[in-house]
Tab-separated table of C-alpha atoms in Angstrom:
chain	number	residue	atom	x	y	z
E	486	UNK	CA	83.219	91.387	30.882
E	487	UNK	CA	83.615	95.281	31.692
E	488	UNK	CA	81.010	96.329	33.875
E	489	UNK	CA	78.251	99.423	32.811
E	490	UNK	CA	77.222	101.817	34.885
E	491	UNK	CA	73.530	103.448	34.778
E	492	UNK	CA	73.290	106.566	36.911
E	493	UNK	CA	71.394	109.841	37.001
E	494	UNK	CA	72.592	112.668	34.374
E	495	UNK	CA	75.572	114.737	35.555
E	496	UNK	CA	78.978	114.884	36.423
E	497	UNK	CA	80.451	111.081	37.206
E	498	UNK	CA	84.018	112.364	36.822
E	499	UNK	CA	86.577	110.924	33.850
E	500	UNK	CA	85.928	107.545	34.069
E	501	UNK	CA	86.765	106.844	30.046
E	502	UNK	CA	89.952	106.845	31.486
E	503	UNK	CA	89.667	103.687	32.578
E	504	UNK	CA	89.841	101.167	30.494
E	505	UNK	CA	87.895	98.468	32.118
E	506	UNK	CA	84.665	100.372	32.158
E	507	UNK	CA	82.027	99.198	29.249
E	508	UNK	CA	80.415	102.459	29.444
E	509	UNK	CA	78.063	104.982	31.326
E	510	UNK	CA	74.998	105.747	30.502
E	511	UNK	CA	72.492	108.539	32.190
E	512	UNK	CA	68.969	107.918	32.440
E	513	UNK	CA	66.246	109.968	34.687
E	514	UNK	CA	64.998	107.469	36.391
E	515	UNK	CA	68.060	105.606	37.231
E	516	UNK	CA	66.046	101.857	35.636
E	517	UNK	CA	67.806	99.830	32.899
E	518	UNK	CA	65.815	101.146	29.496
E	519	UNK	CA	65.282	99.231	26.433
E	520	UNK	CA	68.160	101.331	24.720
E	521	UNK	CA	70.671	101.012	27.070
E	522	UNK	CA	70.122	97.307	27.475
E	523	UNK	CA	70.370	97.361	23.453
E	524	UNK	CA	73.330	99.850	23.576
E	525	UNK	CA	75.580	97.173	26.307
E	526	UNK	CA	74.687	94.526	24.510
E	527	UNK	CA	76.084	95.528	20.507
E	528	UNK	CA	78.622	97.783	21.982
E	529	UNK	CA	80.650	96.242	24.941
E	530	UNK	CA	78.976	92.192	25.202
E	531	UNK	CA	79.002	91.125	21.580
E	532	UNK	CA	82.238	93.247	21.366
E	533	UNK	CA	84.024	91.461	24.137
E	534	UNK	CA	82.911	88.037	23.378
E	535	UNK	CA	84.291	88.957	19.513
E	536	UNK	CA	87.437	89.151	20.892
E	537	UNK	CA	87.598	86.655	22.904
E	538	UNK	CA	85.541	83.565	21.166
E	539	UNK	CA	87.722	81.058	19.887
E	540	UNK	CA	85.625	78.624	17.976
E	541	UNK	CA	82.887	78.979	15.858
E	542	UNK	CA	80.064	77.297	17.896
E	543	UNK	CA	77.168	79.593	19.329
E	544	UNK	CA	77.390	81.608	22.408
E	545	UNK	CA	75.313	81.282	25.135
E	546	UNK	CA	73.587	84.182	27.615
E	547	UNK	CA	71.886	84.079	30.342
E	548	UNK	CA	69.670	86.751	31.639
E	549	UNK	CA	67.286	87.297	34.351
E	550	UNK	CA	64.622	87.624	31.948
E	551	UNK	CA	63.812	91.609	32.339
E	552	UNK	CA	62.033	93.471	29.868
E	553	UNK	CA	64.387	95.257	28.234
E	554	UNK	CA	66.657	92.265	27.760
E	555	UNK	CA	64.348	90.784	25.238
E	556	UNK	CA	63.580	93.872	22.793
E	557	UNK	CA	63.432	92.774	18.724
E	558	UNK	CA	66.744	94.794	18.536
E	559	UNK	CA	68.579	92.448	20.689
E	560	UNK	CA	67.091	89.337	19.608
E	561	UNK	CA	67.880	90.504	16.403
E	562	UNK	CA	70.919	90.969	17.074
E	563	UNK	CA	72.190	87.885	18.999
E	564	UNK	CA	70.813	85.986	16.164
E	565	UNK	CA	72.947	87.576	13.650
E	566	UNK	CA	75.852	87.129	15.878
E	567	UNK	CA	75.158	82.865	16.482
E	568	UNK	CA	73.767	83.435	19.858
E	569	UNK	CA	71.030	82.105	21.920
E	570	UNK	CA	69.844	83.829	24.861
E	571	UNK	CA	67.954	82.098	27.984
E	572	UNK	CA	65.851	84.263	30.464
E	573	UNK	CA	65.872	82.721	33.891
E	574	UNK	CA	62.042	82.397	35.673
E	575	UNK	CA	61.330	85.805	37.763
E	576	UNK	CA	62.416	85.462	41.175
E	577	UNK	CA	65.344	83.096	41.095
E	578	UNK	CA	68.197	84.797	42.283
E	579	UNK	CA	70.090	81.229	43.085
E	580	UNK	CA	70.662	80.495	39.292
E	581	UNK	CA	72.297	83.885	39.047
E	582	UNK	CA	76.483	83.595	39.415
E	583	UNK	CA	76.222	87.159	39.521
E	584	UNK	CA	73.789	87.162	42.640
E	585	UNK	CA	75.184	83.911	44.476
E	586	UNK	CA	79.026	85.131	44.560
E	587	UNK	CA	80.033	88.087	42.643
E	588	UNK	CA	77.709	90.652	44.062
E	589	UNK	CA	77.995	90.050	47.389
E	590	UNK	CA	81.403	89.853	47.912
E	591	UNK	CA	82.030	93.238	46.274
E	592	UNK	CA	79.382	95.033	47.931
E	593	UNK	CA	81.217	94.221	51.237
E	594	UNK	CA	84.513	95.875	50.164
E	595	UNK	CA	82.175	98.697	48.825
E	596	UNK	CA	80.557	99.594	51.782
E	597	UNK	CA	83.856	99.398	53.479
E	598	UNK	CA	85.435	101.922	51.440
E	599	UNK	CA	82.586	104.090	52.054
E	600	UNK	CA	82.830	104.205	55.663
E	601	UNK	CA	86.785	104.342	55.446
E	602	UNK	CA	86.538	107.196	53.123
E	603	UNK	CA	83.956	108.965	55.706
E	604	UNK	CA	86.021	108.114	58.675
E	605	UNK	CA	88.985	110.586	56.931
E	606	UNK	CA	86.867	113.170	55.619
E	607	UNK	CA	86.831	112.254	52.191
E	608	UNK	CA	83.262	110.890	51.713
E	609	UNK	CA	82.627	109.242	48.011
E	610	UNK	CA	80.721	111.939	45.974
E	611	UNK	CA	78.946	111.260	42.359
E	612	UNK	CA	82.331	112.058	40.694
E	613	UNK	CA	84.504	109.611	42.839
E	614	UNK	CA	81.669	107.111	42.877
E	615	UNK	CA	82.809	105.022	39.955
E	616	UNK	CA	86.171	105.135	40.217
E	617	UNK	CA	85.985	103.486	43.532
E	618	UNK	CA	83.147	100.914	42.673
E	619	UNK	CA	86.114	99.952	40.320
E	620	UNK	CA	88.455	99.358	42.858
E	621	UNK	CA	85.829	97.053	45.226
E	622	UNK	CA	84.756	95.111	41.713
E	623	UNK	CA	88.832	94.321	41.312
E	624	UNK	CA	89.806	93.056	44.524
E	625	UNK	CA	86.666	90.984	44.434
E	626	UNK	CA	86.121	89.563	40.662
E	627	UNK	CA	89.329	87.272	40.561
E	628	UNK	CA	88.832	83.514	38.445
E	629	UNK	CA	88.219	82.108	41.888
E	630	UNK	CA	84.902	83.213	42.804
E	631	UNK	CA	83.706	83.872	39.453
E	632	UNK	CA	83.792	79.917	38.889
E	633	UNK	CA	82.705	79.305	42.556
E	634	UNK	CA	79.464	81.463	41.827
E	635	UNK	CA	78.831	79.352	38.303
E	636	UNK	CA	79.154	76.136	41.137
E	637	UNK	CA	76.935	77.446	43.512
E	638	UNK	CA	73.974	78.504	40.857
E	639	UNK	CA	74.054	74.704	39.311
E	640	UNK	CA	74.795	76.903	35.787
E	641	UNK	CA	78.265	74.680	35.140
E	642	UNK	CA	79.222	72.127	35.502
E	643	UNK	CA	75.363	71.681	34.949
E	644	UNK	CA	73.758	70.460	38.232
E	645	UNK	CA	69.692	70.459	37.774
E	646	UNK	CA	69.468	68.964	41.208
E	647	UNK	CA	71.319	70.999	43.197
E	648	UNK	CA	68.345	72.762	44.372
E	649	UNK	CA	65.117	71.212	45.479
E	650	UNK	CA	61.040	72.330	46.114
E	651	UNK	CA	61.794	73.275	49.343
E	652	UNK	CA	64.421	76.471	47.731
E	653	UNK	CA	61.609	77.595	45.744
E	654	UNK	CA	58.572	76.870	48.213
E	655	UNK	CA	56.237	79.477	49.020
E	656	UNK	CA	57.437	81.969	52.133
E	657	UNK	CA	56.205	80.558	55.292
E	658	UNK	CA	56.936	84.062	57.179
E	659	UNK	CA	53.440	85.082	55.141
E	660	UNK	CA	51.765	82.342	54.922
E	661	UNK	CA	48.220	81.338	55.788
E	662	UNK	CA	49.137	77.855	57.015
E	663	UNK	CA	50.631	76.772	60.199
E	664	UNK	CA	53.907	75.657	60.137
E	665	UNK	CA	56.104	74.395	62.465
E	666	UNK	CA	59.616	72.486	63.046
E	667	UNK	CA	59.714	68.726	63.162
E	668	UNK	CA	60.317	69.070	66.518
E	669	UNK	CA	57.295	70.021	67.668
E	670	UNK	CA	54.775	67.839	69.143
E	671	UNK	CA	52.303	66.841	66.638
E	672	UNK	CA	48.290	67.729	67.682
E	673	UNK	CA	45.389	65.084	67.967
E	674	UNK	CA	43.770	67.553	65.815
E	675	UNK	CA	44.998	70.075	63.535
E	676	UNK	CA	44.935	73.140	64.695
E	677	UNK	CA	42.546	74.419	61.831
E	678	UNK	CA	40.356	71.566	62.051
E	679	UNK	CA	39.580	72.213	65.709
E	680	UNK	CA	36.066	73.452	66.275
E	681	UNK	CA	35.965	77.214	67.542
E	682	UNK	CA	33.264	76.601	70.544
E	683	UNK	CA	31.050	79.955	71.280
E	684	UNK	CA	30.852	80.872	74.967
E	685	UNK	CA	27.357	82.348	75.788
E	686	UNK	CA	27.579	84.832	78.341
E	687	UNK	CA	25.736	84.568	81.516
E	688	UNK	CA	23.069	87.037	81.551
E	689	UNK	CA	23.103	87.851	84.878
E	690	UNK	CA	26.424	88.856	85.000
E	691	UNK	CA	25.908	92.181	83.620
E	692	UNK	CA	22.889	92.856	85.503
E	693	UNK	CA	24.816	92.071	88.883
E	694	UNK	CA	27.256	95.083	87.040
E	695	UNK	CA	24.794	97.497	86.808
E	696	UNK	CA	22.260	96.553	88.938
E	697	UNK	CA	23.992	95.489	92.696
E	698	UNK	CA	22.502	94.338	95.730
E	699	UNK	CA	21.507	97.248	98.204
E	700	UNK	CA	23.840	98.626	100.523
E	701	UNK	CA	22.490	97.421	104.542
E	702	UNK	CA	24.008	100.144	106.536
E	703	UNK	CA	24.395	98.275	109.957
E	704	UNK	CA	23.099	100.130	112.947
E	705	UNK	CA	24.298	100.808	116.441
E	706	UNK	CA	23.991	98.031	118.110
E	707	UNK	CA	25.972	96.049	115.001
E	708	UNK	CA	28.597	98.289	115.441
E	709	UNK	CA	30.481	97.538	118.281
E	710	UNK	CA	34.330	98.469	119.370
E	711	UNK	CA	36.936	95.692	119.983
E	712	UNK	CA	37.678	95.142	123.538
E	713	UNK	CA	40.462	97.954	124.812
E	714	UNK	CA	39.492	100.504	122.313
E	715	UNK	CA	39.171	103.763	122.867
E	716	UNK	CA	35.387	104.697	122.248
E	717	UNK	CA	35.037	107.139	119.187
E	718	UNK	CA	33.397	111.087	120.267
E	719	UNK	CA	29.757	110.747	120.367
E	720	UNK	CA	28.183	111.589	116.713
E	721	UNK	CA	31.774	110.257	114.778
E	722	UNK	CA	31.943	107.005	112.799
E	723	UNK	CA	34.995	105.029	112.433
E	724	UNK	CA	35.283	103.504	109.150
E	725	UNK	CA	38.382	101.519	108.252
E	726	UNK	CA	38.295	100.250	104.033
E	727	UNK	CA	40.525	97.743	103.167
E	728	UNK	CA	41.411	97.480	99.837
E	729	UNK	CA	43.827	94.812	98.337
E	730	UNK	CA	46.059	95.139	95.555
């Protein structure tokens, strides 16, 4: 299936020229609108399966169940042409072969080529752009891993249990629930079950804060020199703080 590109109006170079691009369309907002989904689907998908159906039973499509894949104008006409379309649930990328192992694998060669074409001083502009997204989506898209991604998303052959709750269970990065590995020791009590005890200050602690025992300045007599000191000048005190760290 030739590939369509959606990108902002302008210049995206001659890329007619090549023969294994659907088409381009330009859009302001760069999104996938209800007429260009219409305008891929009569003009390069029911095209290219035209020429290359060779029975008469009905065609099947699957879609990831956007919007603008599911207008009146293409349901009309898929039914016109003998074909049924099926919109996968929102959020489940693993029944995509598209997002399991085509995508992937050429975004790799296309970031490569990127860098590579930085590294020289040649960096990939809007007119170049397509022309070399072609040339990561051909050294990628071989028979290979286009059946390897239909294996891997269950989609054929048909494997409804190749994935199980735990592929489609809630995130437990944001969860509100504990969760941890089977490994870990398992608590007498849960940890949400556990009473949260309240500590009741002691009242006097604050007052022994703010309020501290007076100061007894020892007198004279108290105050006497080791043995082999020198004695300080008469009317000088020696005070020696200690203060640990």
């Amino acid at each position: 299936m030739k590939p369509t590109f959606v990108h902002q109006p302008g210049d995206v170079g001659f890329w007619w020229e090549n023969k294994e691009i659907g088409c381009c369309v330009p859009t302001e907002d760069r999104w996938t609108l209800d007429d260009i989904c219409e305008a891929w689907f009569t003009k390069v998908f029911l095209k290219t399966t035209a020429e290359r159906q060779v029975s008469n039973m009905p065609l099947v499509l699957l879609l990831d169940g956007h919007g603008s894949h599911i207008t009146p104008q293409v349901l009309e006409a898929a039914y016109k042409n003998n074909m049924f379309i099926i919109c996968l649930p929102p959020k489940t990328n693993k029944l995509q072969p598209l997002d399991v192992g085509v995508f992937n694998l050429v975004q790799v060669v296309w970031k490569q080529l990127c860098e590579d074409s930085t590294k020289i001083g040649k960096p990939i502009t809007r007119t170049t752009a397509i022309s070399r997204y072609m040339e990561a989506w051909k050294s990628r898209l071989h028979p290979t891993a286009i059946k390897d991604a239909w294996w891997q998303s269950g989609q054929h052959p048909l494997d409804p249990g190749i994935f199980g709750d735990k592929d489609y269970a809630p995130s437990t990065i944001s969860s509100t629930c504990v969760h941890l590995p089977p490994s870990f020791p398992q608590l007498d009590v849960p940890v949400l079950d556990q009473p949260i005890g309240i500590v009741k200050p002691n009242p006097g602690a604050l007052d022994q804060v703010y309020n501290p025992p007076p100061f007894k300045v020892p007198n004279a007599a108290q105050m006497q020199a080791p043995k082999g000191a020198n004695p300080a000048p008469e009317g000088v005190w020696l005070v020696t703080v200690i203060v640990g760290f």
